JSON list of C-alpha atoms and ligand atoms in Angstrom, two decimals:
[
{"chain": "A", "resi": 1, "resn": "MET", "atom": "CA", "xyz": [105.84, 91.49, 73.35]},
{"chain": "A", "resi": 2, "resn": "LEU", "atom": "CA", "xyz": [104.94, 94.42, 75.02]},
{"chain": "A", "resi": 3, "resn": "ASN", "atom": "CA", "xyz": [104.76, 98.00, 73.88]},
{"chain": "A", "resi": 4, "resn": "LYS", "atom": "CA", "xyz": [108.66, 99.66, 73.18]},
{"chain": "A", "resi": 5, "resn": "LYS", "atom": "CA", "xyz": [107.66, 102.47, 74.94]},
{"chain": "A", "resi": 6, "resn": "VAL", "atom": "CA", "xyz": [105.85, 100.60, 77.33]},
{"chain": "A", "resi": 7, "resn": "SER", "atom": "CA", "xyz": [108.79, 98.05, 78.30]},
{"chain": "A", "resi": 8, "resn": "ASP", "atom": "CA", "xyz": [111.28, 101.23, 78.29]},
{"chain": "A", "resi": 9, "resn": "LEU", "atom": "CA", "xyz": [109.17, 102.83, 81.09]},
{"chain": "A", "resi": 10, "resn": "LEU", "atom": "CA", "xyz": [109.26, 99.36, 82.95]},
{"chain": "A", "resi": 11, "resn": "ASN", "atom": "CA", "xyz": [112.76, 99.31, 82.79]},
{"chain": "A", "resi": 12, "resn": "ASP", "atom": "CA", "xyz": [113.21, 102.15, 83.88]},
{"chain": "A", "resi": 13, "resn": "GLN", "atom": "CA", "xyz": [110.96, 102.18, 86.94]},
{"chain": "A", "resi": 14, "resn": "ILE", "atom": "CA", "xyz": [113.79, 99.12, 88.25]},
{"chain": "A", "resi": 15, "resn": "ASN", "atom": "CA", "xyz": [115.82, 101.70, 88.34]},
{"chain": "A", "resi": 16, "resn": "LYS", "atom": "CA", "xyz": [113.36, 104.37, 90.12]},
{"chain": "A", "resi": 17, "resn": "GLU", "atom": "CA", "xyz": [112.92, 101.88, 92.49]},
{"chain": "A", "resi": 18, "resn": "LEU", "atom": "CA", "xyz": [116.24, 100.91, 93.21]},
{"chain": "A", "resi": 19, "resn": "TYR", "atom": "CA", "xyz": [117.46, 104.51, 93.91]},
{"chain": "A", "resi": 20, "resn": "SER", "atom": "CA", "xyz": [114.13, 104.78, 96.45]},
{"chain": "A", "resi": 21, "resn": "ALA", "atom": "CA", "xyz": [115.97, 102.22, 98.18]},
{"chain": "A", "resi": 22, "resn": "TYR", "atom": "CA", "xyz": [119.10, 103.88, 98.25]},
{"chain": "A", "resi": 23, "resn": "LEU", "atom": "CA", "xyz": [117.29, 107.06, 99.03]},
{"chain": "A", "resi": 24, "resn": "TYR", "atom": "CA", "xyz": [115.92, 105.60, 102.43]},
{"chain": "A", "resi": 25, "resn": "LEU", "atom": "CA", "xyz": [118.86, 103.86, 103.24]},
{"chain": "A", "resi": 26, "resn": "ASP", "atom": "CA", "xyz": [120.57, 107.04, 103.27]},
{"chain": "A", "resi": 27, "resn": "MET", "atom": "CA", "xyz": [117.88, 108.40, 105.35]},
{"chain": "A", "resi": 28, "resn": "SER", "atom": "CA", "xyz": [117.92, 105.52, 107.95]},
{"chain": "A", "resi": 29, "resn": "ASN", "atom": "CA", "xyz": [121.92, 106.31, 107.78]},
{"chain": "A", "resi": 30, "resn": "TYR", "atom": "CA", "xyz": [120.93, 109.96, 108.78]},
{"chain": "A", "resi": 31, "resn": "PHE", "atom": "CA", "xyz": [118.71, 108.96, 111.84]},
{"chain": "A", "resi": 32, "resn": "GLU", "atom": "CA", "xyz": [121.52, 105.86, 113.05]},
{"chain": "A", "resi": 33, "resn": "ARG", "atom": "CA", "xyz": [123.50, 108.62, 113.16]},
{"chain": "A", "resi": 34, "resn": "ARG", "atom": "CA", "xyz": [121.40, 110.77, 115.30]},
{"chain": "A", "resi": 35, "resn": "GLY", "atom": "CA", "xyz": [120.59, 107.94, 117.72]},
{"chain": "A", "resi": 36, "resn": "LEU", "atom": "CA", "xyz": [116.72, 107.83, 116.71]},
{"chain": "A", "resi": 37, "resn": "ASN", "atom": "CA", "xyz": [117.04, 104.11, 115.72]},
{"chain": "A", "resi": 38, "resn": "GLY", "atom": "CA", "xyz": [113.07, 103.59, 115.81]},
{"chain": "A", "resi": 39, "resn": "PHE", "atom": "CA", "xyz": [113.02, 105.96, 112.62]},
{"chain": "A", "resi": 40, "resn": "ALA", "atom": "CA", "xyz": [116.18, 104.59, 111.37]},
{"chain": "A", "resi": 41, "resn": "ASN", "atom": "CA", "xyz": [114.18, 101.23, 111.29]},
{"chain": "A", "resi": 42, "resn": "TRP", "atom": "CA", "xyz": [111.54, 102.73, 109.80]},
{"chain": "A", "resi": 43, "resn": "TYR", "atom": "CA", "xyz": [113.43, 104.11, 106.71]},
{"chain": "A", "resi": 44, "resn": "MET", "atom": "CA", "xyz": [115.55, 100.74, 106.14]},
{"chain": "A", "resi": 45, "resn": "ILE", "atom": "CA", "xyz": [111.91, 99.16, 106.28]},
{"chain": "A", "resi": 46, "resn": "GLN", "atom": "CA", "xyz": [111.09, 101.33, 103.19]},
{"chain": "A", "resi": 47, "resn": "ALA", "atom": "CA", "xyz": [114.43, 100.90, 102.05]},
{"chain": "A", "resi": 48, "resn": "GLN", "atom": "CA", "xyz": [113.26, 96.94, 101.93]},
{"chain": "A", "resi": 49, "resn": "GLU", "atom": "CA", "xyz": [110.13, 97.50, 100.26]},
{"chain": "A", "resi": 50, "resn": "GLU", "atom": "CA", "xyz": [111.53, 99.69, 97.48]},
{"chain": "A", "resi": 51, "resn": "ARG", "atom": "CA", "xyz": [114.04, 96.84, 96.54]},
{"chain": "A", "resi": 52, "resn": "ASP", "atom": "CA", "xyz": [110.75, 94.39, 96.58]},
{"chain": "A", "resi": 53, "resn": "HIS", "atom": "CA", "xyz": [108.98, 97.20, 94.04]},
{"chain": "A", "resi": 54, "resn": "ALA", "atom": "CA", "xyz": [112.06, 96.73, 91.99]},
{"chain": "A", "resi": 55, "resn": "MET", "atom": "CA", "xyz": [111.64, 93.04, 91.86]},
{"chain": "A", "resi": 56, "resn": "LEU", "atom": "CA", "xyz": [108.47, 93.03, 91.28]},
{"chain": "A", "resi": 57, "resn": "PHE", "atom": "CA", "xyz": [108.93, 95.10, 87.99]},
{"chain": "A", "resi": 58, "resn": "TYR", "atom": "CA", "xyz": [111.88, 93.46, 87.32]},
{"chain": "A", "resi": 59, "resn": "ARG", "atom": "CA", "xyz": [110.07, 89.87, 87.64]},
{"chain": "A", "resi": 60, "resn": "TYR", "atom": "CA", "xyz": [106.85, 91.28, 85.59]},
{"chain": "A", "resi": 61, "resn": "MET", "atom": "CA", "xyz": [109.38, 91.94, 82.38]},
{"chain": "A", "resi": 62, "resn": "GLN", "atom": "CA", "xyz": [110.81, 88.79, 82.77]},
{"chain": "A", "resi": 63, "resn": "ASN", "atom": "CA", "xyz": [107.51, 86.84, 82.72]},
{"chain": "A", "resi": 64, "resn": "ASN", "atom": "CA", "xyz": [106.38, 88.71, 79.72]},
{"chain": "A", "resi": 65, "resn": "ASP", "atom": "CA", "xyz": [109.61, 88.10, 78.21]},
{"chain": "A", "resi": 66, "resn": "CYS", "atom": "CA", "xyz": [111.02, 91.19, 77.57]},
{"chain": "A", "resi": 67, "resn": "PRO", "atom": "CA", "xyz": [114.58, 91.76, 78.03]},
{"chain": "A", "resi": 68, "resn": "VAL", "atom": "CA", "xyz": [116.14, 93.83, 81.34]},
{"chain": "A", "resi": 69, "resn": "THR", "atom": "CA", "xyz": [118.85, 96.64, 81.19]},
{"chain": "A", "resi": 70, "resn": "LEU", "atom": "CA", "xyz": [120.10, 97.36, 84.47]},
{"chain": "A", "resi": 71, "resn": "GLY", "atom": "CA", "xyz": [121.87, 100.75, 84.77]},
{"chain": "A", "resi": 72, "resn": "ALA", "atom": "CA", "xyz": [123.85, 102.84, 87.39]},
{"chain": "A", "resi": 73, "resn": "ILE", "atom": "CA", "xyz": [121.86, 104.01, 90.40]},
{"chain": "A", "resi": 74, "resn": "ALA", "atom": "CA", "xyz": [122.62, 107.72, 91.10]},
{"chain": "A", "resi": 75, "resn": "LYS", "atom": "CA", "xyz": [124.14, 108.52, 94.28]},
{"chain": "A", "resi": 76, "resn": "PRO", "atom": "CA", "xyz": [121.31, 110.00, 97.17]},
{"chain": "A", "resi": 77, "resn": "ASP", "atom": "CA", "xyz": [122.66, 113.80, 96.96]},
{"chain": "A", "resi": 78, "resn": "LYS", "atom": "CA", "xyz": [120.08, 114.87, 99.60]},
{"chain": "A", "resi": 79, "resn": "VAL", "atom": "CA", "xyz": [121.23, 117.10, 102.35]},
{"chain": "A", "resi": 80, "resn": "PHE", "atom": "CA", "xyz": [119.78, 116.62, 105.77]},
{"chain": "A", "resi": 81, "resn": "LYS", "atom": "CA", "xyz": [120.08, 119.26, 107.89]},
{"chain": "A", "resi": 82, "resn": "GLU", "atom": "CA", "xyz": [117.26, 118.79, 110.46]},
{"chain": "A", "resi": 83, "resn": "ASP", "atom": "CA", "xyz": [114.64, 115.44, 110.77]},
{"chain": "A", "resi": 84, "resn": "MET", "atom": "CA", "xyz": [112.44, 117.20, 109.16]},
{"chain": "A", "resi": 85, "resn": "ASP", "atom": "CA", "xyz": [114.20, 117.97, 105.90]},
{"chain": "A", "resi": 86, "resn": "VAL", "atom": "CA", "xyz": [114.16, 113.89, 105.78]},
{"chain": "A", "resi": 87, "resn": "LEU", "atom": "CA", "xyz": [110.38, 113.51, 106.57]},
{"chain": "A", "resi": 88, "resn": "LYS", "atom": "CA", "xyz": [109.86, 116.33, 103.63]},
{"chain": "A", "resi": 89, "resn": "ALA", "atom": "CA", "xyz": [112.42, 114.55, 101.00]},
{"chain": "A", "resi": 90, "resn": "GLY", "atom": "CA", "xyz": [110.41, 111.50, 101.74]},
{"chain": "A", "resi": 91, "resn": "LEU", "atom": "CA", "xyz": [106.90, 112.89, 100.89]},
{"chain": "A", "resi": 92, "resn": "GLU", "atom": "CA", "xyz": [108.55, 114.31, 97.86]},
{"chain": "A", "resi": 93, "resn": "HIS", "atom": "CA", "xyz": [109.88, 111.36, 96.85]},
{"chain": "A", "resi": 94, "resn": "GLU", "atom": "CA", "xyz": [107.24, 109.25, 96.81]},
{"chain": "A", "resi": 95, "resn": "GLU", "atom": "CA", "xyz": [104.99, 112.14, 94.69]},
{"chain": "A", "resi": 96, "resn": "TYR", "atom": "CA", "xyz": [107.39, 111.68, 92.37]},
{"chain": "A", "resi": 97, "resn": "VAL", "atom": "CA", "xyz": [107.28, 107.84, 92.04]},
{"chain": "A", "resi": 98, "resn": "THR", "atom": "CA", "xyz": [103.34, 108.13, 92.23]},
{"chain": "A", "resi": 99, "resn": "ALA", "atom": "CA", "xyz": [103.76, 110.83, 88.64]},
{"chain": "A", "resi": 100, "resn": "SER", "atom": "CA", "xyz": [106.15, 108.25, 86.97]},
{"chain": "A", "resi": 101, "resn": "ILE", "atom": "CA", "xyz": [103.98, 104.87, 88.09]},
{"chain": "A", "resi": 102, "resn": "HIS", "atom": "CA", "xyz": [100.93, 106.98, 86.78]},
{"chain": "A", "resi": 103, "resn": "THR", "atom": "CA", "xyz": [103.29, 108.01, 83.14]},
{"chain": "A", "resi": 104, "resn": "ILE", "atom": "CA", "xyz": [103.56, 104.10, 82.95]},
{"chain": "A", "resi": 105, "resn": "TYR", "atom": "CA", "xyz": [99.69, 103.95, 83.30]},
{"chain": "A", "resi": 106, "resn": "ASP", "atom": "CA", "xyz": [98.94, 106.22, 80.64]},
{"chain": "A", "resi": 107, "resn": "ALA", "atom": "CA", "xyz": [101.69, 104.70, 78.30]},
{"chain": "A", "resi": 108, "resn": "ALA", "atom": "CA", "xyz": [99.80, 100.99, 78.98]},
{"chain": "A", "resi": 109, "resn": "ASN", "atom": "CA", "xyz": [96.22, 102.63, 78.35]},
{"chain": "A", "resi": 110, "resn": "LYS", "atom": "CA", "xyz": [97.51, 104.62, 75.24]},
{"chain": "A", "resi": 111, "resn": "VAL", "atom": "CA", "xyz": [98.37, 100.75, 73.56]},
{"chain": "A", "resi": 112, "resn": "LYS", "atom": "CA", "xyz": [95.89, 99.20, 75.23]},
{"chain": "A", "resi": 113, "resn": "ASP", "atom": "CA", "xyz": [98.17, 96.57, 77.43]},
{"chain": "A", "resi": 114, "resn": "PHE", "atom": "CA", "xyz": [95.29, 95.86, 79.92]},
{"chain": "A", "resi": 115, "resn": "ARG", "atom": "CA", "xyz": [97.74, 93.25, 81.54]},
{"chain": "A", "resi": 116, "resn": "THR", "atom": "CA", "xyz": [100.32, 96.37, 82.32]},
{"chain": "A", "resi": 117, "resn": "MET", "atom": "CA", "xyz": [97.30, 98.56, 83.98]},
{"chain": "A", "resi": 118, "resn": "GLN", "atom": "CA", "xyz": [96.16, 95.58, 86.28]},
{"chain": "A", "resi": 119, "resn": "PHE", "atom": "CA", "xyz": [99.98, 95.10, 86.73]},
{"chain": "A", "resi": 120, "resn": "LEU", "atom": "CA", "xyz": [100.09, 98.53, 87.82]},
{"chain": "A", "resi": 121, "resn": "ASP", "atom": "CA", "xyz": [96.82, 98.76, 89.88]},
{"chain": "A", "resi": 122, "resn": "TRP", "atom": "CA", "xyz": [98.48, 97.54, 92.90]},
{"chain": "A", "resi": 123, "resn": "PHE", "atom": "CA", "xyz": [101.13, 100.25, 92.52]},
{"chain": "A", "resi": 124, "resn": "VAL", "atom": "CA", "xyz": [98.92, 102.60, 92.17]},
{"chain": "A", "resi": 125, "resn": "LYS", "atom": "CA", "xyz": [96.78, 102.29, 95.64]},
{"chain": "A", "resi": 126, "resn": "GLU", "atom": "CA", "xyz": [100.90, 101.44, 97.15]},
{"chain": "A", "resi": 127, "resn": "GLN", "atom": "CA", "xyz": [101.45, 104.66, 95.95]},
{"chain": "A", "resi": 128, "resn": "GLY", "atom": "CA", "xyz": [98.61, 105.95, 97.54]},
{"chain": "A", "resi": 129, "resn": "GLU", "atom": "CA", "xyz": [99.28, 104.59, 100.94]},
{"chain": "A", "resi": 130, "resn": "GLU", "atom": "CA", "xyz": [102.92, 105.77, 100.70]},
{"chain": "A", "resi": 131, "resn": "GLU", "atom": "CA", "xyz": [102.00, 109.80, 100.54]},
{"chain": "A", "resi": 132, "resn": "THR", "atom": "CA", "xyz": [99.49, 109.00, 103.57]},
{"chain": "A", "resi": 133, "resn": "ASN", "atom": "CA", "xyz": [102.65, 107.40, 105.57]},
{"chain": "A", "resi": 134, "resn": "ALA", "atom": "CA", "xyz": [104.95, 110.09, 104.42]},
{"chain": "A", "resi": 135, "resn": "ARG", "atom": "CA", "xyz": [102.37, 112.72, 105.15]},
{"chain": "A", "resi": 136, "resn": "ASP", "atom": "CA", "xyz": [101.47, 111.21, 108.82]},
{"chain": "A", "resi": 137, "resn": "MET", "atom": "CA", "xyz": [105.19, 111.38, 109.25]},
{"chain": "A", "resi": 138, "resn": "ILE", "atom": "CA", "xyz": [105.35, 114.82, 108.83]},
{"chain": "A", "resi": 139, "resn": "SER", "atom": "CA", "xyz": [102.45, 115.83, 111.31]},
{"chain": "A", "resi": 140, "resn": "LYS", "atom": "CA", "xyz": [103.79, 113.39, 113.84]},
{"chain": "A", "resi": 141, "resn": "MET", "atom": "CA", "xyz": [106.53, 115.30, 113.66]},
{"chain": "A", "resi": 142, "resn": "GLU", "atom": "CA", "xyz": [105.34, 118.57, 113.57]},
{"chain": "A", "resi": 143, "resn": "LEU", "atom": "CA", "xyz": [103.27, 117.86, 116.89]},
{"chain": "A", "resi": 144, "resn": "PHE", "atom": "CA", "xyz": [105.69, 116.12, 119.17]},
{"chain": "A", "resi": 145, "resn": "GLY", "atom": "CA", "xyz": [109.56, 116.68, 117.09]},
{"chain": "A", "resi": 146, "resn": "SER", "atom": "CA", "xyz": [110.20, 119.80, 119.48]},
{"chain": "A", "resi": 147, "resn": "ASP", "atom": "CA", "xyz": [109.49, 118.16, 122.74]},
{"chain": "A", "resi": 148, "resn": "PRO", "atom": "CA", "xyz": [112.23, 115.45, 123.30]},
{"chain": "A", "resi": 149, "resn": "ARG", "atom": "CA", "xyz": [110.04, 113.06, 125.46]},
{"chain": "A", "resi": 150, "resn": "SER", "atom": "CA", "xyz": [107.62, 112.83, 123.03]},
{"chain": "A", "resi": 151, "resn": "LEU", "atom": "CA", "xyz": [110.24, 112.49, 120.12]},
{"chain": "A", "resi": 152, "resn": "TYR", "atom": "CA", "xyz": [111.28, 109.67, 122.32]},
{"chain": "A", "resi": 153, "resn": "MET", "atom": "CA", "xyz": [107.99, 108.19, 122.40]},
{"chain": "A", "resi": 154, "resn": "LEU", "atom": "CA", "xyz": [107.50, 108.44, 118.50]},
{"chain": "A", "resi": 155, "resn": "ASN", "atom": "CA", "xyz": [111.20, 106.99, 118.19]},
{"chain": "A", "resi": 156, "resn": "GLN", "atom": "CA", "xyz": [109.68, 104.10, 120.19]},
{"chain": "A", "resi": 157, "resn": "GLU", "atom": "CA", "xyz": [106.63, 103.75, 117.80]},
{"chain": "A", "resi": 158, "resn": "LEU", "atom": "CA", "xyz": [108.69, 103.80, 114.69]},
{"chain": "A", "resi": 159, "resn": "ALA", "atom": "CA", "xyz": [111.12, 101.03, 116.19]},
{"chain": "A", "resi": 160, "resn": "ALA", "atom": "CA", "xyz": [107.92, 98.61, 116.26]},
{"chain": "A", "resi": 161, "resn": "ARG", "atom": "CA", "xyz": [107.23, 98.45, 112.64]},
{"chain": "A", "resi": 162, "resn": "ALA", "atom": "CA", "xyz": [107.78, 95.39, 111.60]},
{"chain": "A", "resi": 163, "resn": "TYR", "atom": "CA", "xyz": [108.48, 94.52, 107.67]},
{"chain": "A", "resi": 164, "resn": "SER", "atom": "CA", "xyz": [106.32, 92.16, 106.16]},
{"chain": "A", "resi": 165, "resn": "ALA", "atom": "CA", "xyz": [106.40, 91.19, 101.61]},
{"chain": "A", "resi": 166, "resn": "PRO", "atom": "CA", "xyz": [104.69, 92.91, 99.62]},
{"chain": "A", "resi": 167, "resn": "SER", "atom": "CA", "xyz": [100.89, 91.56, 98.85]},
{"chain": "A", "resi": 168, "resn": "LEU", "atom": "CA", "xyz": [101.79, 91.42, 95.28]},
{"chain": "A", "resi": 169, "resn": "VAL", "atom": "CA", "xyz": [103.19, 88.32, 94.34]},
{"chain": "A", "resi": 170, "resn": "LEU", "atom": "CA", "xyz": [104.20, 87.30, 90.62]},
{"chain": "A", "resi": 171, "resn": "ASP", "atom": "CA", "xyz": [105.35, 83.64, 90.12]},
{"chain": "B", "resi": 201, "resn": "MG", "atom": "MG1", "xyz": [108.44, 102.27, 95.66]}
]
């Protein structure tokens, strides 16, 4: 049985990951309306990945005989006036999720829950990649976003992104 504090944080993380999926779906929705289908594709794949993350936390808890309580998922309430607002909200959100993962790690560390720490290692690395991706998007948009032709090319590049299942698999 997992420590109460650790299991509560893991349970909250399921909700946070599902909220992330919902937020990225809303970002995809924004770009769909803009006619930028490549950007919409990129954020739709982000949403899929977030659902995968939620399921990994869910599976980890089930595998450790830890009761899961599902709560309401908040409404994505960010207002996007322009493309860059979406990209910046993406980075801000990933930084928030990184801090959340680190909080769980810290709680697991305090009670010498090595199994949970090892499980979280994958997420610590993943969050580093998510933040890099979000920063790259901002850099590209700063460089190319104001020129319609370049924006078109960037949109084509993002349209090519394909979904792949997470490398972490819990049976
Ligand atoms: Mg995630």
